[in-house]
Coordinates of C-alpha atoms in Angstrom, one line a residue:
X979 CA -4.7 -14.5 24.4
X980 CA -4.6 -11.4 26.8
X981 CA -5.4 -13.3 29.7
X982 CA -2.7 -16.5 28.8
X983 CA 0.0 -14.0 28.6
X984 CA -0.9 -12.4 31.7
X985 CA -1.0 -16.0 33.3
X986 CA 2.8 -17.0 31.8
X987 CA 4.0 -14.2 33.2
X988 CA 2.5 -14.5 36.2
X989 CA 3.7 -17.7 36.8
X990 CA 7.6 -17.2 35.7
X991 CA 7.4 -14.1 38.0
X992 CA 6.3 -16.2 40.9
X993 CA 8.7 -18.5 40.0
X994 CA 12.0 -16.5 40.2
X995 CA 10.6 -15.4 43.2
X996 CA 10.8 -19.0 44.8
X997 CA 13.7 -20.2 42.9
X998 CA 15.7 -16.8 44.3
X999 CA 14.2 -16.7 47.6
X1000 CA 15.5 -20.5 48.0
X1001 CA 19.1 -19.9 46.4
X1002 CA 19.4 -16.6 48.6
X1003 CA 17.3 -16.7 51.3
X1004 CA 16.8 -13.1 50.8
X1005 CA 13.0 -11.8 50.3
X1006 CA 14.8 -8.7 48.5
X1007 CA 16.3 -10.7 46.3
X1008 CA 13.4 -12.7 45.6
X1009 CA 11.7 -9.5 44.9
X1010 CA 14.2 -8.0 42.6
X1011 CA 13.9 -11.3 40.7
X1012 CA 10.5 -11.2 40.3
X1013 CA 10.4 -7.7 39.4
X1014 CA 12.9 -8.1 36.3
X1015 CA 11.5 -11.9 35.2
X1016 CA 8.3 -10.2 35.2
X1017 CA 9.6 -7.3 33.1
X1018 CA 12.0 -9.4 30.8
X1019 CA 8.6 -11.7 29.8
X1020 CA 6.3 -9.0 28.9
X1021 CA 9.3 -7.4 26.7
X1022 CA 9.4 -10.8 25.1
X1023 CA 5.9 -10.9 24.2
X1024 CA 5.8 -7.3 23.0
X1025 CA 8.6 -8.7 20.7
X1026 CA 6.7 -11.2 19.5
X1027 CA 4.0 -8.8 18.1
X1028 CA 6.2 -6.5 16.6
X1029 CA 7.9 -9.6 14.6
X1030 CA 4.4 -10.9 13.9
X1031 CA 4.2 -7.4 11.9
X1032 CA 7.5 -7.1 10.3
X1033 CA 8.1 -8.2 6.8
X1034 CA 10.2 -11.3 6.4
X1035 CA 12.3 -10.0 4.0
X1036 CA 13.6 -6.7 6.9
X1037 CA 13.7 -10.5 9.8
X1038 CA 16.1 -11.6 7.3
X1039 CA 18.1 -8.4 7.2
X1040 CA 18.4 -7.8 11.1
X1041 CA 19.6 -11.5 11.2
X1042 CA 21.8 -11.5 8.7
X1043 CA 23.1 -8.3 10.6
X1044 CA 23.6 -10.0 13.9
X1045 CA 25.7 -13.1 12.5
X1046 CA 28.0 -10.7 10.8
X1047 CA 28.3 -8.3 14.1
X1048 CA 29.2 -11.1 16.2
X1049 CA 31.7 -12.8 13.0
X1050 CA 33.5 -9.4 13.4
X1051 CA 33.5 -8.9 16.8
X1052 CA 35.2 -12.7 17.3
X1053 CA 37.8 -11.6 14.3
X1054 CA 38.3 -7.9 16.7
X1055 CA 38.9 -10.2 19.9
X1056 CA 40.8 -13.2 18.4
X1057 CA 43.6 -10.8 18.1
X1058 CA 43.3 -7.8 19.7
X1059 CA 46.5 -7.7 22.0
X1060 CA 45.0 -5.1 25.0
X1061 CA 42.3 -8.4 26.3
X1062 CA 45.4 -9.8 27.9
X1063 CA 46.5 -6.9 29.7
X1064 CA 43.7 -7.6 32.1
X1065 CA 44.7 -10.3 34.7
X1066 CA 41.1 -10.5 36.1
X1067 CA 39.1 -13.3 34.1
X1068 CA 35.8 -11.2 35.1
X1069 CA 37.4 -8.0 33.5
X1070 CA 38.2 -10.2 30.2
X1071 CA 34.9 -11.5 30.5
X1072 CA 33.3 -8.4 30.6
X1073 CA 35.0 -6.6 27.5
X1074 CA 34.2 -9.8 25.7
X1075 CA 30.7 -9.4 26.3
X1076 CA 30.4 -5.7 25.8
X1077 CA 32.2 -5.7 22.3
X1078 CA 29.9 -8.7 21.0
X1079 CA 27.3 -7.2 22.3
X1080 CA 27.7 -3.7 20.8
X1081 CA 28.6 -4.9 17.6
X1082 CA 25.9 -7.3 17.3
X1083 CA 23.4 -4.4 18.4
X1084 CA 24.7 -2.1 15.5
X1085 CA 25.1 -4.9 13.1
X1086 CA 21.2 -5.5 13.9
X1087 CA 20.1 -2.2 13.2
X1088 CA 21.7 -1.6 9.9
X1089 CA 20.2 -5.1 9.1
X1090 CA 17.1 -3.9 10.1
X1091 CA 17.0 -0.7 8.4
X1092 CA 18.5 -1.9 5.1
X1093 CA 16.7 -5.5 4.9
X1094 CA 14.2 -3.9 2.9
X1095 CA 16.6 -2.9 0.6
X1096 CA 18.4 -6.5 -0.5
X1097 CA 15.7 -8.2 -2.2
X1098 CA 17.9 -9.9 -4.3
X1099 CA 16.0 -13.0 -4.9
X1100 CA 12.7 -11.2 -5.9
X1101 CA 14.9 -9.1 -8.0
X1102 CA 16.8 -11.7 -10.0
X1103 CA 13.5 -14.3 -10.8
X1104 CA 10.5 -12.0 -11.2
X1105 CA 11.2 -8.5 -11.9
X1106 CA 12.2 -7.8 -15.7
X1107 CA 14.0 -5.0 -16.8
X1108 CA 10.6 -3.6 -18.2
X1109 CA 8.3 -4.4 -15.7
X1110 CA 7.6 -2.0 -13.7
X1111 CA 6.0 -2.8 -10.0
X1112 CA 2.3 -1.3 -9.7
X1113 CA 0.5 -0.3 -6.0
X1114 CA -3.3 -0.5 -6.8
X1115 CA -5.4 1.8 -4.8
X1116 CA -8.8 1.2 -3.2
X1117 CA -10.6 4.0 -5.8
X1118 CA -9.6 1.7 -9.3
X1119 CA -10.7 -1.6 -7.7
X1120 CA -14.2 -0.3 -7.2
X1121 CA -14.2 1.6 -9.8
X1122 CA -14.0 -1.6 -12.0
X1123 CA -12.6 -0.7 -15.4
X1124 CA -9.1 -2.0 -14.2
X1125 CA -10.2 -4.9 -15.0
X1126 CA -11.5 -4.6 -18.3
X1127 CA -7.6 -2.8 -19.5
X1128 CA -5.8 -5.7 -17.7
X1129 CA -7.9 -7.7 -20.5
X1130 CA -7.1 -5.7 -23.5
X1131 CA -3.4 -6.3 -22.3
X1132 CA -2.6 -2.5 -21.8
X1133 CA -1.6 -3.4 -18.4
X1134 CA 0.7 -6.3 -17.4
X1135 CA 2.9 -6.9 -15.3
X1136 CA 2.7 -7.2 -11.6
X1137 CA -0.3 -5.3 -9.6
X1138 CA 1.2 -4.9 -5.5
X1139 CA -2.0 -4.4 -3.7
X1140 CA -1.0 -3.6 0.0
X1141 CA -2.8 -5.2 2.8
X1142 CA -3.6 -1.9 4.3
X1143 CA -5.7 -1.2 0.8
X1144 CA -7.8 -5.1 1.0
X1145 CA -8.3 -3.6 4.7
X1146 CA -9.8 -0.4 3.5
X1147 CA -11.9 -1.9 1.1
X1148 CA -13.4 -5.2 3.4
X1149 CA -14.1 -1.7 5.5
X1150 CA -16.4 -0.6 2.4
X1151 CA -18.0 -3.8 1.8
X1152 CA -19.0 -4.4 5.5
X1153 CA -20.4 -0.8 5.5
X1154 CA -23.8 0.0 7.0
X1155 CA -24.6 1.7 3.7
X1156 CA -26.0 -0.3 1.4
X1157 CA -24.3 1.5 -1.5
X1158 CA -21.2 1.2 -0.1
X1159 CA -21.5 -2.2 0.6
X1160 CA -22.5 -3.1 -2.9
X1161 CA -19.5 -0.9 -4.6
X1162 CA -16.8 -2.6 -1.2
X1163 CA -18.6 -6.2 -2.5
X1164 CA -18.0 -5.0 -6.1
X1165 CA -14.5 -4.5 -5.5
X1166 CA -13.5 -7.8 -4.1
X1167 CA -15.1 -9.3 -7.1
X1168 CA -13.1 -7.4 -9.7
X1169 CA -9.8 -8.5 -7.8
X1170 CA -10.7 -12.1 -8.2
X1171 CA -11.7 -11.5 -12.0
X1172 CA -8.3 -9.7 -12.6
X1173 CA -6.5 -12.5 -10.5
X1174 CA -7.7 -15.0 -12.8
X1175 CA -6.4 -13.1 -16.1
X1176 CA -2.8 -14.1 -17.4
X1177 CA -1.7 -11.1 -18.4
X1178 CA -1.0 -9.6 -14.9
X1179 CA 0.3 -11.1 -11.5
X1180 CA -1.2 -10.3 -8.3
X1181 CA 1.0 -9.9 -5.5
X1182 CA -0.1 -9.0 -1.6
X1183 CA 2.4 -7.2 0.2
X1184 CA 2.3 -6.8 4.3
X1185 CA 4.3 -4.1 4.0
X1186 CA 3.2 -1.3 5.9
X1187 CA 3.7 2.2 7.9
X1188 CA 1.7 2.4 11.3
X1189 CA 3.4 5.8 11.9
X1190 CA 1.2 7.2 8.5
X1191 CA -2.3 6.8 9.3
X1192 CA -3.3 8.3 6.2
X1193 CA -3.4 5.5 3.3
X1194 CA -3.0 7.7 0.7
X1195 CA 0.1 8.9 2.3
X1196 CA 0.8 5.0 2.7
X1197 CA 0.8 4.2 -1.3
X1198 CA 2.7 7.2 -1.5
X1199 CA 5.9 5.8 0.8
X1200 CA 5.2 2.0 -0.5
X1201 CA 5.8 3.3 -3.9
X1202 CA 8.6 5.5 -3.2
X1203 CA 10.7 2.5 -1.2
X1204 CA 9.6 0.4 -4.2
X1205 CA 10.5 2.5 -6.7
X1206 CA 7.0 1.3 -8.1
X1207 CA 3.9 3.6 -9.8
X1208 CA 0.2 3.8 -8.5
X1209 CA -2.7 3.1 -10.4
X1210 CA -5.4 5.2 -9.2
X1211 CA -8.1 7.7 -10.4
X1212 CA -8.3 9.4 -7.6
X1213 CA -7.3 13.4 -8.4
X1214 CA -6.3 13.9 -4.6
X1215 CA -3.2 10.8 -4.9
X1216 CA -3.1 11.8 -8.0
X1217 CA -1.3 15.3 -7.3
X1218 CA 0.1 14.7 -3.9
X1219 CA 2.1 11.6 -5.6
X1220 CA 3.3 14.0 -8.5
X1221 CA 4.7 16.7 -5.8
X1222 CA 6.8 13.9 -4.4
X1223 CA 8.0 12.6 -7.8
X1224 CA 6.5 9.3 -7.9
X1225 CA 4.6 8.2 -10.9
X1226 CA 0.8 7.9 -11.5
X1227 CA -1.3 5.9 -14.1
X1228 CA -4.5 8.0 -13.7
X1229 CA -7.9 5.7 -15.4
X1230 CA -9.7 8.6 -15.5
X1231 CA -6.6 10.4 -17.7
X1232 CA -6.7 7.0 -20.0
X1233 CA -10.3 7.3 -20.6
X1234 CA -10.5 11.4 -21.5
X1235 CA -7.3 10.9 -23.6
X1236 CA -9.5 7.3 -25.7
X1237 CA -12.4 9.8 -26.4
X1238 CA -13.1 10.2 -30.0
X1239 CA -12.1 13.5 -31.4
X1240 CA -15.1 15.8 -32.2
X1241 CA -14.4 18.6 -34.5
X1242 CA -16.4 21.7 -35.3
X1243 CA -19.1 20.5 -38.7
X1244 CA -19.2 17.1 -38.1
X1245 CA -23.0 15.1 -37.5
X1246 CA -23.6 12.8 -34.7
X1247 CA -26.6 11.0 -33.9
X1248 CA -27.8 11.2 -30.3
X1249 CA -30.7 11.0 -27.9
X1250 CA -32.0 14.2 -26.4
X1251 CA -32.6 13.4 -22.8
X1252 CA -33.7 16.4 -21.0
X1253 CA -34.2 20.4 -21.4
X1254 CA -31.0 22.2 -21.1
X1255 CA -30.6 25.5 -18.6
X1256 CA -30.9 27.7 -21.1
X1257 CA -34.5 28.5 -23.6
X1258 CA -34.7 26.0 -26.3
X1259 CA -32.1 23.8 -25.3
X1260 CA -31.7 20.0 -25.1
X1261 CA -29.4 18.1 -23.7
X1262 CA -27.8 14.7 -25.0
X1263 CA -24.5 12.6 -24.1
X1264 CA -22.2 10.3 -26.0
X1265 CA -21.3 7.1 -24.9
X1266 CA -18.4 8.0 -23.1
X1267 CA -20.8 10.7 -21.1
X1268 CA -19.5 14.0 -22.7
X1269 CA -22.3 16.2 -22.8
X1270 CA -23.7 17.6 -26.1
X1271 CA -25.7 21.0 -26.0
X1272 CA -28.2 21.4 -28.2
X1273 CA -29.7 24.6 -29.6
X1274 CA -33.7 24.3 -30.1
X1275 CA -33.4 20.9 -29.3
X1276 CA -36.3 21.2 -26.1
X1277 CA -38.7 20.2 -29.2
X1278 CA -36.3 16.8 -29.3
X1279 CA -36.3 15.5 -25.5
X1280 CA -37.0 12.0 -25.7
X1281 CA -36.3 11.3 -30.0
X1282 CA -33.3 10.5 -31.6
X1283 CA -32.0 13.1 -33.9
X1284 CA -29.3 14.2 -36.2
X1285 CA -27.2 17.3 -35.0
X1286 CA -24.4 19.2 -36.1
X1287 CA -21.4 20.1 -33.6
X1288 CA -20.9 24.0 -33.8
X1289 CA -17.8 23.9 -31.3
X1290 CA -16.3 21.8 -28.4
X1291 CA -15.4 23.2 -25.2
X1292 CA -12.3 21.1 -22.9
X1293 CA -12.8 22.2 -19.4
X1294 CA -11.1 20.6 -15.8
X1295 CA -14.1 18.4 -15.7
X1296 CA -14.3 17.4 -19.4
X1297 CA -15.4 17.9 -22.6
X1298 CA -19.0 19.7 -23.4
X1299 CA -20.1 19.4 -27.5
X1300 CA -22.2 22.3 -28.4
X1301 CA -24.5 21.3 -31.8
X1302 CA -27.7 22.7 -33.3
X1303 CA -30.4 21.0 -35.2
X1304 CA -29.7 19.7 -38.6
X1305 CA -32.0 20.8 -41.2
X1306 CA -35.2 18.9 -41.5
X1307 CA -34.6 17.0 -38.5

């Protein structure tokens, strides 16, 4: 592609050079000419991949901008009594030009900037009053259980998983790590399970911010510009989101807040997997992976048995059960 566009503009360049050389006879003109068709064509393509990039919805916005500059700028000139104070058709000419032209530039630019802003049509058909708009993050997609809440029907609605995020994670799964690559694969294959529920809509946006390089710093913007929450269980996101008042659905919050309440007296039935740190200890965990302490329960390591829970300790990385041995057991 490189090497056609360096061909097109090539070939206009040499182009104006012939066409002014013949009209002029001037080989500084000619030059001049091929100088700013040269210029003007790689402009043009640069344009073109910036618009390849840009949302439809902000293209929509700078055009919309540009019609209504140049409506207002005819309206301005229509009747504006000071264009015929010029005798010189050039003069006339060239206010004419420079009014449509700066008013169509500013129009532009506030279409531009506020495109993003007047999506009206997504409004009005799809959002509902209570559904809330939420960014997915790369760290709950591989993590998996996202999947299995979308199921119960705790989560509905509309899941925005930005481009930048399937980029990220098609990153993982090509990794040269073979864990990696599993948990990236692993991904992919829980956001085609949860495209296939009913219960949620999957939406792709191209939305993006190439001055943030950071993607967590990415969701962050994308949700703040649409006023939308991230689902993540990442800690990190997690806090930075919070500082800048956007709202966070944390998994790993979901899951320590659905444990089952252990309180001091009550018997629970567990494995004893391994020897604790401290003399005479075993060591056990629930399903959920809270870690139960037993006292005297080395003996146990590898048997079921029958403890009773002594106290429960909640710390920033969970909860840890402390039990002893029941009687007999």
């Amino acid at each position: 592609m490189l090497i056609i566009r360096a061909f097109f503009t090539l070939a206009a360049a040499l182009l104006s050079f012939q066409i002014a050389k013949a009209q002029f006879n001037r080989v500084d003109y000619a030059c001049v000419a091929f100088f700013i068709v040269g210029t003007l064509v790689v402009y043009i393509f640069y344009l073109i991949s910036r618009l390849k990039k840009t949302p439809l919805r902000t293209l929509l916005g700078g055009f919309t901008g540009m019609i209504v500059g140049l409506f207002i700028a005819n309206l301005l000139l229509r009747g504006a009594p000071f264009v015929d104070l010029f005798d010189n058709p050039r003069t006339s000419f060239t206010l004419y030009l420079l009014v449509y032209s700066l008013l169509a530039y500013v129009a532009l630019e506030v279409g531009l900037k506020k495109g993003d802003e007047f999506d009206l049509i997504r409004s009005l058909i799809t959002k509902k009053c209570d559904d809330q708009e939420k960014i997915v993050d790369t760290s709950v997609i591989i993590d998996g259980r996202i999947a299995d809440v979308c199921e119960t029907g705790f989560i509905e609605g509309t899941l925005i998983i930005p481009q930048f995020v399937l980029h990220e994670l098609q990153l993982v799964a090509d990794s040269a790590d073979s864990l990696k690559r599993i948990r990236g694969r692993r991904g992919l294959d829980i956001l085609k399970r949860i495209q296939n529920q009913a219960t949620v809509q999957i939406h792709i946006t191209e939305e993006d911010f190439p001055r943030i390089k950071e993607v967590d710093a990415k969701l962050v913007a994308l949700a703040k510009k649409r006023d939308a929450q991230i689902l993540t269980n990442d800690f990190n996101l997690n806090k930075v989101a919070d500082l800048q008042g956007v709202r966070v659905l944390n998994l790993n919050q979901l899951a320590e807040a659905l444990k089952p309440l252990v309180l001091p007296g009550e018997t629970l039935d567990v494995m004893v997997s391994k020897e604790g740190k401290e003399p005479m200890q075993g060591v056990a965990y629930l399903d959920d992976g809270t870690m139960v302490v037993i006292d005297h329960g080395r003996q146990l390591v590898g048997e079921t048995a029958k403890v009773i829970v002594t106290s429960v300790l909640q710390t920033t990385a969970g909860r840890m059960i402390f039990a002893r041995r029941q009687n007999g057991s």
